[in-house]
CSV table of C-alpha atoms in Angstrom, one decimal:
chain,number,residue,atom,x,y,z
A,1311,MET,CA,-32.5,-94.1,-23.5
A,1312,THR,CA,-31.0,-97.6,-23.6
A,1313,SER,CA,-27.5,-98.5,-22.6
A,1314,ILE,CA,-25.6,-100.5,-25.2
A,1315,ASN,CA,-22.2,-102.0,-25.4
A,1316,VAL,CA,-21.0,-102.4,-29.0
A,1317,THR,CA,-17.5,-103.6,-30.1
A,1318,VAL,CA,-16.5,-101.7,-33.2
A,1319,ASN,CA,-13.3,-102.7,-34.9
A,1320,GLY,CA,-12.2,-104.5,-31.8
A,1321,THR,CA,-12.8,-101.5,-29.4
A,1322,GLU,CA,-15.7,-101.7,-27.0
A,1323,HIS,CA,-18.0,-98.7,-26.9
A,1324,GLN,CA,-20.5,-98.1,-24.1
A,1325,ALA,CA,-23.3,-95.5,-24.9
A,1326,ASP,CA,-26.7,-94.5,-23.9
A,1327,VAL,CA,-28.8,-94.2,-27.1
A,1328,GLU,CA,-32.4,-93.6,-28.1
A,1329,PRO,CA,-33.8,-96.9,-29.4
A,1330,ARG,CA,-34.7,-95.2,-32.7
A,1331,LEU,CA,-31.0,-94.4,-33.4
A,1332,LEU,CA,-29.9,-96.2,-36.5
A,1333,LEU,CA,-26.6,-98.1,-36.4
A,1334,VAL,CA,-25.2,-95.9,-39.2
A,1335,HIS,CA,-25.9,-92.7,-37.2
A,1336,PHE,CA,-24.4,-94.3,-34.1
A,1337,ILE,CA,-21.2,-95.1,-36.0
A,1338,ARG,CA,-21.0,-91.7,-37.9
A,1339,GLU,CA,-22.2,-89.3,-35.3
A,1340,ASP,CA,-21.7,-90.8,-31.8
A,1341,LEU,CA,-18.4,-92.6,-32.6
A,1342,GLU,CA,-17.4,-90.0,-35.3
A,1343,MET,CA,-16.3,-92.7,-37.7
A,1344,THR,CA,-17.4,-91.2,-41.0
A,1345,GLY,CA,-15.9,-93.9,-43.3
A,1346,THR,CA,-19.3,-95.6,-43.4
A,1347,HIS,CA,-21.4,-93.6,-45.9
A,1348,ILE,CA,-25.1,-92.9,-46.0
A,1349,GLY,CA,-26.3,-93.2,-49.6
A,1350,CYS,CA,-29.9,-93.8,-50.4
A,1351,ASP,CA,-31.1,-94.2,-46.7
A,1352,THR,CA,-33.7,-96.6,-48.1
A,1353,THR,CA,-32.1,-100.0,-47.9
A,1354,ASN,CA,-31.2,-100.0,-51.6
A,1355,CYS,CA,-27.7,-98.8,-52.2
A,1356,GLY,CA,-25.4,-100.6,-49.7
A,1357,ALA,CA,-23.1,-97.6,-49.2
A,1358,CYS,CA,-23.7,-98.0,-45.4
A,1359,THR,CA,-22.7,-101.7,-45.4
A,1360,VAL,CA,-20.8,-102.8,-42.2
A,1361,LEU,CA,-20.2,-106.3,-40.8
A,1362,LEU,CA,-22.4,-107.2,-37.9
A,1363,ASP,CA,-21.0,-110.4,-36.4
A,1364,GLU,CA,-19.2,-111.0,-39.7
A,1365,ALA,CA,-22.2,-110.7,-41.9
A,1366,PRO,CA,-22.5,-107.6,-44.2
A,1367,VAL,CA,-25.6,-105.6,-43.5
A,1368,LYS,CA,-27.0,-102.3,-44.4
A,1369,SER,CA,-26.5,-100.2,-41.2
A,1370,CYS,CA,-29.2,-97.7,-42.2
A,1371,THR,CA,-31.7,-100.5,-41.6
A,1372,VAL,CA,-30.5,-101.8,-38.2
A,1373,PHE,CA,-31.1,-100.0,-34.9
A,1374,ALA,CA,-28.0,-99.3,-32.8
A,1375,VAL,CA,-29.7,-101.1,-29.9
A,1376,GLN,CA,-29.7,-104.3,-32.0
A,1377,ALA,CA,-25.9,-104.2,-32.0
A,1378,ASP,CA,-25.8,-104.4,-28.2
A,1379,GLY,CA,-23.3,-107.1,-27.2
A,1380,ARG,CA,-22.2,-107.7,-30.8
A,1381,GLN,CA,-19.2,-107.1,-33.0
A,1382,VAL,CA,-19.3,-104.4,-35.7
A,1383,MET,CA,-16.6,-103.9,-38.3
A,1384,THR,CA,-16.4,-100.8,-40.4
A,1385,VAL,CA,-14.2,-99.7,-43.3
A,1386,GLU,CA,-11.9,-98.1,-40.7
A,1387,GLY,CA,-11.2,-101.6,-39.3
A,1388,LEU,CA,-9.7,-103.0,-42.6
A,1389,ALA,CA,-6.2,-101.6,-42.5
A,1390,GLN,CA,-3.9,-103.1,-39.9
A,1391,ASN,CA,-1.0,-101.1,-38.4
A,1392,GLY,CA,-1.1,-98.7,-41.3
A,1393,ASN,CA,-1.1,-101.5,-43.9
A,1394,LEU,CA,-4.0,-101.7,-46.3
A,1395,ASP,CA,-6.0,-104.9,-46.4
A,1396,PRO,CA,-5.6,-106.7,-49.7
A,1397,ILE,CA,-9.2,-105.7,-50.7
A,1398,GLN,CA,-8.3,-102.0,-50.2
A,1399,GLU,CA,-5.1,-102.5,-52.2
A,1400,GLY,CA,-7.1,-104.2,-54.9
A,1401,PHE,CA,-9.4,-101.2,-55.3
A,1402,ARG,CA,-6.4,-98.9,-55.5
A,1403,GLU,CA,-4.5,-101.1,-58.0
A,1404,GLU,CA,-7.4,-101.9,-60.3
A,1405,HIS,CA,-9.0,-98.4,-60.2
A,1406,GLY,CA,-12.0,-99.9,-58.4
A,1407,LEU,CA,-13.5,-96.5,-57.6
A,1408,GLN,CA,-14.3,-93.3,-59.4
A,1409,CYS,CA,-16.2,-91.0,-57.1
A,1410,GLY,CA,-15.7,-93.3,-54.1
A,1411,PHE,CA,-19.0,-92.9,-52.5
A,1412,CYS,CA,-20.0,-96.6,-52.7
A,1413,THR,CA,-16.5,-97.8,-51.9
A,1414,PRO,CA,-16.8,-98.3,-48.1
A,1415,GLY,CA,-19.8,-100.6,-48.7
A,1416,MET,CA,-18.2,-102.3,-51.6
A,1417,LEU,CA,-15.1,-103.0,-49.5
A,1418,MET,CA,-17.0,-104.4,-46.6
A,1419,THR,CA,-19.2,-106.7,-48.8
A,1420,SER,CA,-16.1,-107.9,-50.8
A,1421,TYR,CA,-14.1,-108.4,-47.6
A,1422,ALA,CA,-16.9,-110.6,-46.2
A,1423,LEU,CA,-17.1,-112.5,-49.4
A,1424,LEU,CA,-13.4,-113.3,-49.4
A,1425,GLU,CA,-13.6,-114.4,-45.7
A,1426,GLN,CA,-16.3,-116.9,-46.7
A,1427,HIS,CA,-15.0,-117.8,-50.1
A,1428,ALA,CA,-11.3,-117.5,-50.8
A,1429,ASP,CA,-11.5,-118.2,-54.5
A,1430,PRO,CA,-14.8,-116.7,-55.9
A,1431,SER,CA,-15.7,-116.8,-59.6
A,1432,GLU,CA,-16.6,-113.6,-61.4
A,1433,GLY,CA,-20.2,-114.7,-61.0
A,1434,ASP,CA,-19.8,-115.2,-57.3
A,1435,ILE,CA,-18.3,-111.7,-57.0
A,1436,ARG,CA,-21.1,-110.1,-59.0
A,1437,LYS,CA,-23.7,-111.8,-57.0
A,1438,ALA,CA,-22.1,-110.9,-53.7
A,1439,ILE,CA,-22.0,-107.2,-54.6
A,1440,SER,CA,-25.5,-107.1,-56.2
A,1441,GLY,CA,-26.8,-105.2,-53.2
A,1442,ASN,CA,-24.2,-102.5,-53.5
A,1443,LEU,CA,-24.8,-99.9,-56.2
A,1444,CYS,CA,-22.1,-98.0,-57.9
A,1445,ARG,CA,-23.6,-95.0,-59.8
A,1446,CYS,CA,-20.3,-94.4,-61.6
A,1447,THR,CA,-21.0,-97.9,-63.1
A,1448,GLY,CA,-17.5,-99.0,-62.3
A,1449,TYR,CA,-18.4,-102.6,-61.8
A,1450,VAL,CA,-15.8,-104.1,-64.1
A,1451,ASN,CA,-13.0,-102.6,-62.2
A,1452,ILE,CA,-14.6,-103.4,-58.8
A,1453,VAL,CA,-14.8,-107.1,-59.9
A,1454,LYS,CA,-11.1,-106.9,-60.9
A,1455,ALA,CA,-10.3,-105.4,-57.5
A,1456,VAL,CA,-11.9,-108.2,-55.7
A,1457,GLN,CA,-10.1,-110.8,-57.9
A,1458,TYR,CA,-6.8,-109.0,-57.2
A,1459,ALA,CA,-7.5,-109.2,-53.5
A,1460,ALA,CA,-8.4,-112.9,-53.7
A,1461,GLN,CA,-5.1,-113.6,-55.5
A,1462,LYS,CA,-3.1,-111.5,-53.1
A,1463,LYS,CA,-4.7,-113.3,-50.1
A,1464,ALA,CA,-3.8,-116.6,-51.7
A,1465,GLY,CA,-0.2,-115.5,-51.8
A,1466,GLY,CA,-0.2,-114.7,-55.5
B,187,MET,CA,-34.6,-90.3,-42.2
B,188,ILE,CA,-35.3,-90.9,-38.6
B,189,PRO,CA,-38.1,-93.1,-37.2
B,190,GLY,CA,-40.5,-91.8,-34.6
B,191,MET,CA,-39.9,-92.5,-30.9
B,192,PHE,CA,-40.6,-95.9,-29.5
B,193,ASP,CA,-39.9,-98.0,-26.4
B,194,TYR,CA,-37.7,-101.0,-27.2
B,195,PHE,CA,-37.9,-104.4,-25.6
B,196,ALA,CA,-35.6,-107.3,-26.4
B,197,PRO,CA,-37.1,-110.4,-24.8
B,198,SER,CA,-35.2,-113.7,-24.6
B,199,THR,CA,-38.1,-116.0,-24.6
B,200,LEU,CA,-41.3,-116.4,-26.6
B,201,GLU,CA,-43.4,-116.2,-23.4
B,202,GLU,CA,-41.9,-112.9,-22.6
B,203,ALA,CA,-42.5,-111.7,-26.2
B,204,THR,CA,-46.2,-112.6,-26.1
B,205,ARG,CA,-46.6,-111.1,-22.6
B,206,LEU,CA,-45.2,-107.8,-23.9
B,207,LEU,CA,-47.6,-107.9,-26.9
B,208,GLU,CA,-50.5,-108.6,-24.5
B,209,GLN,CA,-49.4,-105.7,-22.3
B,210,HIS,CA,-49.0,-103.1,-25.1
B,211,GLY,CA,-51.7,-104.3,-27.5
B,212,PRO,CA,-51.9,-102.8,-31.0
B,213,ASP,CA,-49.3,-100.1,-30.1
B,214,ALA,CA,-46.6,-102.8,-30.3
B,215,LYS,CA,-45.0,-104.3,-33.3
B,216,LEU,CA,-42.6,-107.2,-33.6
B,217,LEU,CA,-39.2,-106.6,-35.0
B,218,ALA,CA,-37.7,-109.5,-36.9
B,219,GLY,CA,-35.2,-108.8,-39.7
B,220,GLY,CA,-36.6,-105.2,-39.9
B,221,HIS,CA,-36.0,-104.9,-43.6
B,222,SER,CA,-39.6,-104.0,-44.3
B,223,LEU,CA,-40.6,-102.5,-40.9
B,224,ILE,CA,-37.6,-100.2,-40.4
B,225,PRO,CA,-37.8,-98.6,-43.9
B,226,LEU,CA,-41.6,-98.0,-43.2
B,227,MET,CA,-40.7,-96.5,-39.8
B,228,LYS,CA,-38.1,-94.2,-41.4
B,229,LEU,CA,-40.7,-93.0,-43.9
B,230,ARG,CA,-43.1,-92.6,-41.0
B,231,LEU,CA,-45.6,-94.9,-42.7
B,232,ALA,CA,-45.4,-97.0,-39.6
B,233,ALA,CA,-45.0,-95.5,-36.1
B,234,PRO,CA,-45.3,-98.2,-33.5
B,235,ARG,CA,-45.0,-96.9,-30.0
B,236,VAL,CA,-43.4,-100.2,-28.8
B,237,LEU,CA,-41.0,-102.5,-30.6
B,238,VAL,CA,-40.5,-106.1,-29.4
B,239,ASP,CA,-37.3,-107.4,-30.9
B,240,LEU,CA,-37.4,-111.1,-31.6
B,241,ASN,CA,-33.7,-111.3,-32.5
B,242,GLY,CA,-32.7,-112.3,-29.0
B,243,VAL,CA,-35.4,-114.9,-28.5
B,244,ALA,CA,-33.9,-118.4,-28.2
B,245,GLY,CA,-35.0,-121.2,-30.4
B,246,LEU,CA,-36.8,-119.2,-33.1
B,247,ALA,CA,-34.2,-119.9,-35.9
B,248,GLY,CA,-33.4,-123.2,-37.6
B,249,ILE,CA,-34.2,-125.6,-40.3
B,250,GLU,CA,-34.9,-129.3,-39.7
B,251,GLU,CA,-36.9,-132.1,-41.1
B,252,ARG,CA,-38.9,-134.0,-38.5
B,253,ASP,CA,-42.1,-136.1,-38.5
B,254,GLY,CA,-42.9,-135.6,-42.1
B,255,HIS,CA,-42.4,-131.9,-42.2
B,256,LEU,CA,-39.7,-129.4,-42.9
B,257,ARG,CA,-39.8,-127.0,-39.9
B,258,ILE,CA,-38.3,-123.5,-40.4
B,259,GLY,CA,-38.1,-121.3,-37.4
B,260,ALA,CA,-39.6,-117.9,-38.0
B,261,MET,CA,-36.4,-116.0,-37.3
B,262,THR,CA,-34.5,-118.0,-39.9
B,263,ARG,CA,-32.9,-115.6,-42.3
B,264,HIS,CA,-33.2,-115.8,-46.0
B,265,ALA,CA,-29.4,-116.3,-46.3
B,266,GLN,CA,-29.8,-119.4,-44.1
B,267,LEU,CA,-32.4,-120.8,-46.4
B,268,GLU,CA,-30.1,-120.0,-49.3
B,269,ALA,CA,-27.1,-121.8,-47.7
B,270,SER,CA,-29.0,-124.8,-46.4
B,271,GLU,CA,-28.1,-128.1,-48.1
B,272,LEU,CA,-31.3,-129.7,-46.9
B,273,ILE,CA,-33.3,-127.0,-48.7
B,274,SER,CA,-31.3,-127.1,-51.9
B,275,ASP,CA,-31.4,-131.0,-52.0
B,276,ARG,CA,-35.1,-131.5,-51.1
B,277,TYR,CA,-37.0,-128.2,-51.5
B,278,PRO,CA,-35.9,-126.6,-54.8
B,279,LEU,CA,-38.8,-124.2,-54.8
B,280,ILE,CA,-37.6,-122.6,-51.5
B,281,ALA,CA,-34.0,-122.7,-52.7
B,282,ASP,CA,-34.9,-120.9,-56.0
B,283,ALA,CA,-36.8,-118.2,-54.1
B,284,ALA,CA,-34.3,-117.7,-51.3
B,285,ALA,CA,-31.6,-116.8,-53.9
B,286,VAL,CA,-33.7,-114.0,-55.4
B,287,ILE,CA,-35.3,-112.3,-52.4
B,288,ALA,CA,-34.2,-108.6,-52.4
B,289,ASP,CA,-30.3,-108.6,-52.4
B,290,PRO,CA,-27.6,-110.6,-50.5
B,291,LEU,CA,-27.2,-107.9,-47.8
B,292,VAL,CA,-31.0,-107.8,-47.2
B,293,ARG,CA,-31.0,-111.6,-47.1
B,294,ASN,CA,-28.5,-111.5,-44.2
B,295,ARG,CA,-31.2,-109.8,-42.1
B,296,GLY,CA,-34.6,-110.6,-43.5
B,297,THR,CA,-36.4,-113.5,-42.0
B,298,ILE,CA,-39.1,-116.0,-43.3
B,299,GLY,CA,-41.4,-115.1,-40.4
B,300,GLY,CA,-41.1,-111.4,-40.9
B,301,SER,CA,-41.7,-111.8,-44.7
B,302,LEU,CA,-44.9,-113.9,-44.1
B,303,ALA,CA,-46.2,-111.7,-41.3
B,304,HIS,CA,-45.7,-108.6,-43.3
B,305,ALA,CA,-48.0,-110.0,-46.0
B,306,ASP,CA,-46.8,-107.8,-48.8
B,307,PRO,CA,-48.3,-109.4,-52.0
B,308,ALA,CA,-44.9,-108.7,-53.6
B,309,GLY,CA,-43.2,-110.9,-51.1
B,310,ASP,CA,-41.7,-114.1,-52.5
B,311,LEU,CA,-42.0,-116.5,-49.6
B,312,ALA,CA,-45.8,-116.2,-49.2
B,313,SER,CA,-46.2,-117.5,-52.8
B,314,VAL,CA,-43.7,-120.3,-52.1
B,315,MET,CA,-45.5,-121.3,-49.0
B,316,THR,CA,-48.9,-121.2,-50.8
B,317,ALA,CA,-47.6,-123.5,-53.5
B,318,LEU,CA,-46.1,-125.8,-50.9
B,319,ARG,CA,-49.4,-125.7,-48.8
B,320,ALA,CA,-47.4,-124.8,-45.7
B,321,GLU,CA,-48.9,-124.4,-42.2
B,322,LEU,CA,-47.8,-121.7,-39.8
B,323,VAL,CA,-47.4,-122.2,-36.1
B,324,VAL,CA,-48.5,-119.2,-34.1
B,325,VAL,CA,-48.0,-118.7,-30.4
B,326,GLY,CA,-50.1,-116.5,-28.2
B,327,PRO,CA,-50.0,-115.9,-24.5
B,328,ARG,CA,-52.5,-118.7,-23.7
B,329,ARG,CA,-52.5,-121.1,-26.7
B,330,GLU,CA,-50.6,-122.2,-29.8
B,331,ARG,CA,-52.4,-122.8,-33.0
B,332,THR,CA,-51.6,-123.9,-36.5
B,333,ILE,CA,-52.9,-121.9,-39.5
B,334,PRO,CA,-52.9,-123.0,-43.1
B,335,ILE,CA,-51.2,-120.5,-45.3
B,336,ASP,CA,-54.4,-119.8,-47.3
B,337,ASP,CA,-56.2,-118.7,-44.0
B,338,PHE,CA,-53.1,-116.8,-42.8
B,339,LEU,CA,-53.0,-114.4,-45.7
B,340,VAL,CA,-56.1,-112.3,-45.3
B,341,GLY,CA,-55.4,-109.3,-47.4
B,342,LEU,CA,-53.0,-106.5,-48.3
B,343,PHE,CA,-50.5,-106.4,-45.4
B,344,THR,CA,-53.0,-108.2,-43.3
B,345,THR,CA,-52.8,-111.7,-41.7
B,346,ALA,CA,-54.8,-113.8,-39.4
B,347,LEU,CA,-52.3,-113.0,-36.5
B,348,GLU,CA,-53.9,-111.5,-33.4
B,349,PRO,CA,-52.1,-108.6,-31.9
B,350,ASN,CA,-50.8,-110.7,-29.1
B,351,GLU,CA,-49.5,-113.6,-31.3
B,352,VAL,CA,-46.1,-114.4,-32.7
B,353,LEU,CA,-45.5,-116.5,-35.8
B,354,SER,CA,-43.0,-119.1,-34.5
B,355,GLU,CA,-42.6,-121.7,-37.2
B,356,VAL,CA,-43.3,-122.6,-40.8
B,357,ARG,CA,-44.2,-126.2,-41.5
B,358,VAL,CA,-43.9,-127.6,-45.0
B,359,PRO,CA,-45.0,-131.2,-45.8
B,360,SER,CA,-41.9,-133.2,-46.8
B,361,PRO,CA,-41.8,-134.5,-50.4
B,362,ASN,CA,-42.2,-138.2,-50.7
B,363,GLY,CA,-40.7,-138.8,-54.1
B,364,GLY,CA,-41.9,-137.6,-57.5
B,365,SER,CA,-42.0,-133.9,-56.3
B,366,GLY,CA,-40.4,-130.9,-57.7
B,367,GLY,CA,-40.8,-127.2,-57.5
B,368,ALA,CA,-39.5,-124.0,-59.1
B,369,TYR,CA,-39.7,-120.2,-58.5
B,370,VAL,CA,-39.4,-117.9,-61.5
B,371,LYS,CA,-39.2,-114.2,-60.9
B,372,LEU,CA,-39.2,-111.3,-63.3
B,373,GLU,CA,-37.5,-108.2,-61.7
B,374,ARG,CA,-36.2,-105.1,-63.2
B,375,LYS,CA,-33.0,-105.4,-61.2
B,376,VAL,CA,-31.6,-107.2,-58.2
B,377,GLY,CA,-33.3,-105.8,-55.1
B,378,ASP,CA,-36.5,-104.6,-56.8
B,379,PHE,CA,-39.8,-106.2,-56.0
B,380,ALA,CA,-41.1,-108.7,-58.5
B,381,THR,CA,-42.9,-107.4,-61.5
B,382,VAL,CA,-44.4,-110.9,-61.5
B,383,ALA,CA,-43.1,-114.1,-59.9
B,384,ILE,CA,-44.5,-117.6,-59.9
B,385,ALA,CA,-44.1,-120.5,-57.5
B,386,VAL,CA,-44.9,-124.0,-58.6
B,387,GLN,CA,-44.8,-127.3,-56.8
B,388,LEU,CA,-45.8,-130.6,-58.5
B,389,THR,CA,-46.1,-134.1,-57.3
B,390,VAL,CA,-46.1,-136.8,-60.1
B,391,ARG,CA,-47.1,-140.4,-59.5
B,392,ASP,CA,-47.2,-143.0,-62.3
B,393,GLY,CA,-47.0,-140.3,-65.0
B,394,THR,CA,-50.0,-138.3,-63.7
B,395,CYS,CA,-50.2,-135.2,-61.6
B,396,ASP,CA,-51.0,-136.1,-58.0
B,397,GLU,CA,-50.9,-132.6,-56.6
B,398,ALA,CA,-50.2,-129.1,-58.0
B,399,GLY,CA,-49.5,-125.9,-56.2
B,400,ILE,CA,-49.3,-122.7,-58.2
B,401,ALA,CA,-49.0,-119.2,-56.6
B,402,LEU,CA,-48.6,-115.8,-58.0
B,403,THR,CA,-46.5,-112.9,-56.6
B,404,SER,CA,-47.2,-109.2,-57.2
B,405,VAL,CA,-50.4,-109.6,-59.1
B,406,GLY,CA,-53.2,-109.2,-56.5
B,407,PRO,CA,-54.0,-107.9,-53.1
B,408,THR,CA,-52.3,-111.0,-51.6
B,409,ASN,CA,-50.1,-113.7,-53.0
B,410,LEU,CA,-52.7,-115.6,-55.1
B,411,ARG,CA,-53.3,-119.3,-55.3
B,412,ALA,CA,-54.2,-120.1,-59.0
B,413,ARG,CA,-56.9,-122.6,-58.1
B,414,GLN,CA,-58.3,-123.2,-61.5
B,415,ALA,CA,-54.8,-123.8,-62.9
B,416,GLU,CA,-54.1,-126.2,-60.1
B,417,ASP,CA,-57.4,-128.0,-60.6
B,418,SER,CA,-56.8,-128.3,-64.3
B,419,LEU,CA,-53.5,-130.2,-63.7
B,420,ARG,CA,-54.5,-132.5,-60.9
B,421,GLY,CA,-55.1,-136.1,-62.1
B,422,GLY,CA,-53.9,-135.2,-65.6
B,423,SER,CA,-50.9,-136.2,-67.6
B,424,LEU,CA,-48.7,-133.1,-67.4
B,425,ASP,CA,-48.0,-133.0,-71.1
B,426,GLU,CA,-47.0,-129.7,-72.8
B,427,GLN,CA,-50.6,-129.0,-73.8
B,428,SER,CA,-51.9,-129.3,-70.3
B,429,LEU,CA,-49.0,-127.1,-68.9
B,430,ARG,CA,-49.9,-124.4,-71.5
B,431,ALA,CA,-53.6,-124.6,-70.6
B,432,ALA,CA,-52.7,-124.2,-66.9
B,433,ALA,CA,-50.5,-121.2,-67.6
B,434,ASP,CA,-53.4,-119.6,-69.5
B,435,LEU,CA,-55.7,-120.2,-66.5
B,436,ALA,CA,-53.2,-118.7,-64.1
B,437,ALA,CA,-53.0,-115.6,-66.3
B,438,GLN,CA,-56.8,-115.3,-66.2
B,439,GLU,CA,-56.8,-115.7,-62.4
B,440,ALA,CA,-54.2,-113.0,-61.9
B,441,GLN,CA,-55.4,-109.6,-60.7
B,442,PRO,CA,-52.6,-107.4,-61.8
B,443,ALA,CA,-52.7,-103.6,-61.5
B,444,ALA,CA,-50.8,-101.3,-63.8
B,445,ASP,CA,-47.8,-99.5,-62.2
B,446,LEU,CA,-44.3,-98.3,-63.0
B,447,ARG,CA,-43.3,-102.0,-63.6
B,448,GLY,CA,-45.8,-102.5,-66.4
B,449,SER,CA,-49.4,-102.4,-67.7
B,450,GLU,CA,-52.1,-104.8,-66.6
B,451,GLU,CA,-51.9,-106.6,-69.9
B,452,TYR,CA,-48.2,-107.0,-69.8
B,453,LYS,CA,-48.2,-108.4,-66.3
B,454,ARG,CA,-51.0,-110.8,-67.1
B,455,ASP,CA,-49.0,-112.1,-70.1
B,456,MET,CA,-45.9,-112.4,-67.9
B,457,VAL,CA,-48.0,-114.6,-65.5
B,458,ARG,CA,-48.7,-116.9,-68.5
B,459,VAL,CA,-45.1,-117.0,-69.7
B,460,LEU,CA,-43.5,-117.4,-66.2
B,461,THR,CA,-46.1,-120.0,-65.1
B,462,LEU,CA,-45.3,-122.1,-68.1
B,463,ARG,CA,-41.6,-121.8,-67.4
B,464,ALA,CA,-42.0,-122.7,-63.7
B,465,LEU,CA,-44.2,-125.6,-64.6
B,466,ARG,CA,-41.7,-127.0,-67.0
B,467,ARG,CA,-38.8,-126.6,-64.5
B,468,ALA,CA,-40.9,-128.1,-61.7
B,469,LEU,CA,-41.9,-131.1,-63.8
B,470,GLU,CA,-38.3,-131.7,-64.9
B,471,ARG,CA,-37.2,-131.7,-61.3
B,472,ALA,CA,-40.1,-133.9,-60.2
B,473,THR,CA,-39.4,-136.5,-62.8
B,474,ARG,CA,-35.6,-136.5,-62.6
């Protein structure tokens, strides 16, 4: 077992973990935060996307020990004091989800995009989410949801 | 899917990393971005007993031009290559490839060193570095050596690295005017491996081809240098007819295997088509 200290959504968690424990399993099973989904489990679908030191990564393909001393942000960290983040509001307003399984990953990737790039073009958005698969094929509304959030963040 | 058990080490220096490799021998694997190794471990196709994580090793990531070479630290992530202005200004072949490796999330973790050391013939950067005639700096417990990319890529998933060596840096000769490159990739969807991809680097002087680098992805046991195609261009005028002839040669040199991405015949023809496109684009950039 290896002792790790990981800050998740601003809260520090100390845990003793097996090195083979995947970050997504640490988040879901040890911390019992099940907002992060496991989709394909093969680094394809992006449902498990979380931010690791602000960069969106597939948490099924990172070991929990690799997050030692680092910052993780999950979908549970988006809303502040009960208020949805603009990206969440965008997905609600623009019907950016159908079954919702890909949504946590889509939200984290889109959130990271808007942190880097306040005014992305449609092409920028499509490129950014190209590692997140939506099997309901709801990409048009997902793009609209991200555009909504960008406008909202810009004060529009 | 859960990988097998292993002992985990996170050294902070290269010396420590090579010492760990020396100590554990072939039981140990290096962990870079992990986006090839961890999926293989989850499928239990790889089951190293020891992982030596390079992510905490100081000084292994970075991009700089010095003494006539572009130096890319082995732990430089694909996303860093993609975002680098130095790369997009002066090394269009690397920039083209960095933008099409896997998907953006994978590019936030995957590293150039990991990609080259994994030696998957479907990997993009090994073709890029073959076309650019890169040299790889390799550090072992007692010595450092430099290996030309052609000698580094030995076979399918096999490199010239000894079990106790770490790939630390990739060195690319700096262009000195009249150079241009392009990477053209055919993939079924973002994130899939290339059906076929082609890396081209051309240097043009006084209207003739001074140097040509052409490498093929996903059509052989390693990333292949299309030697005959390169030879056919060197010293010539790079007109449309010679580009077409080189593309035909590259198609003949390819060693495609039929799989779910296409038949041998289809892939060979795609080598021809994409080589021609990459040559045209590289030439346009070299003479701009």
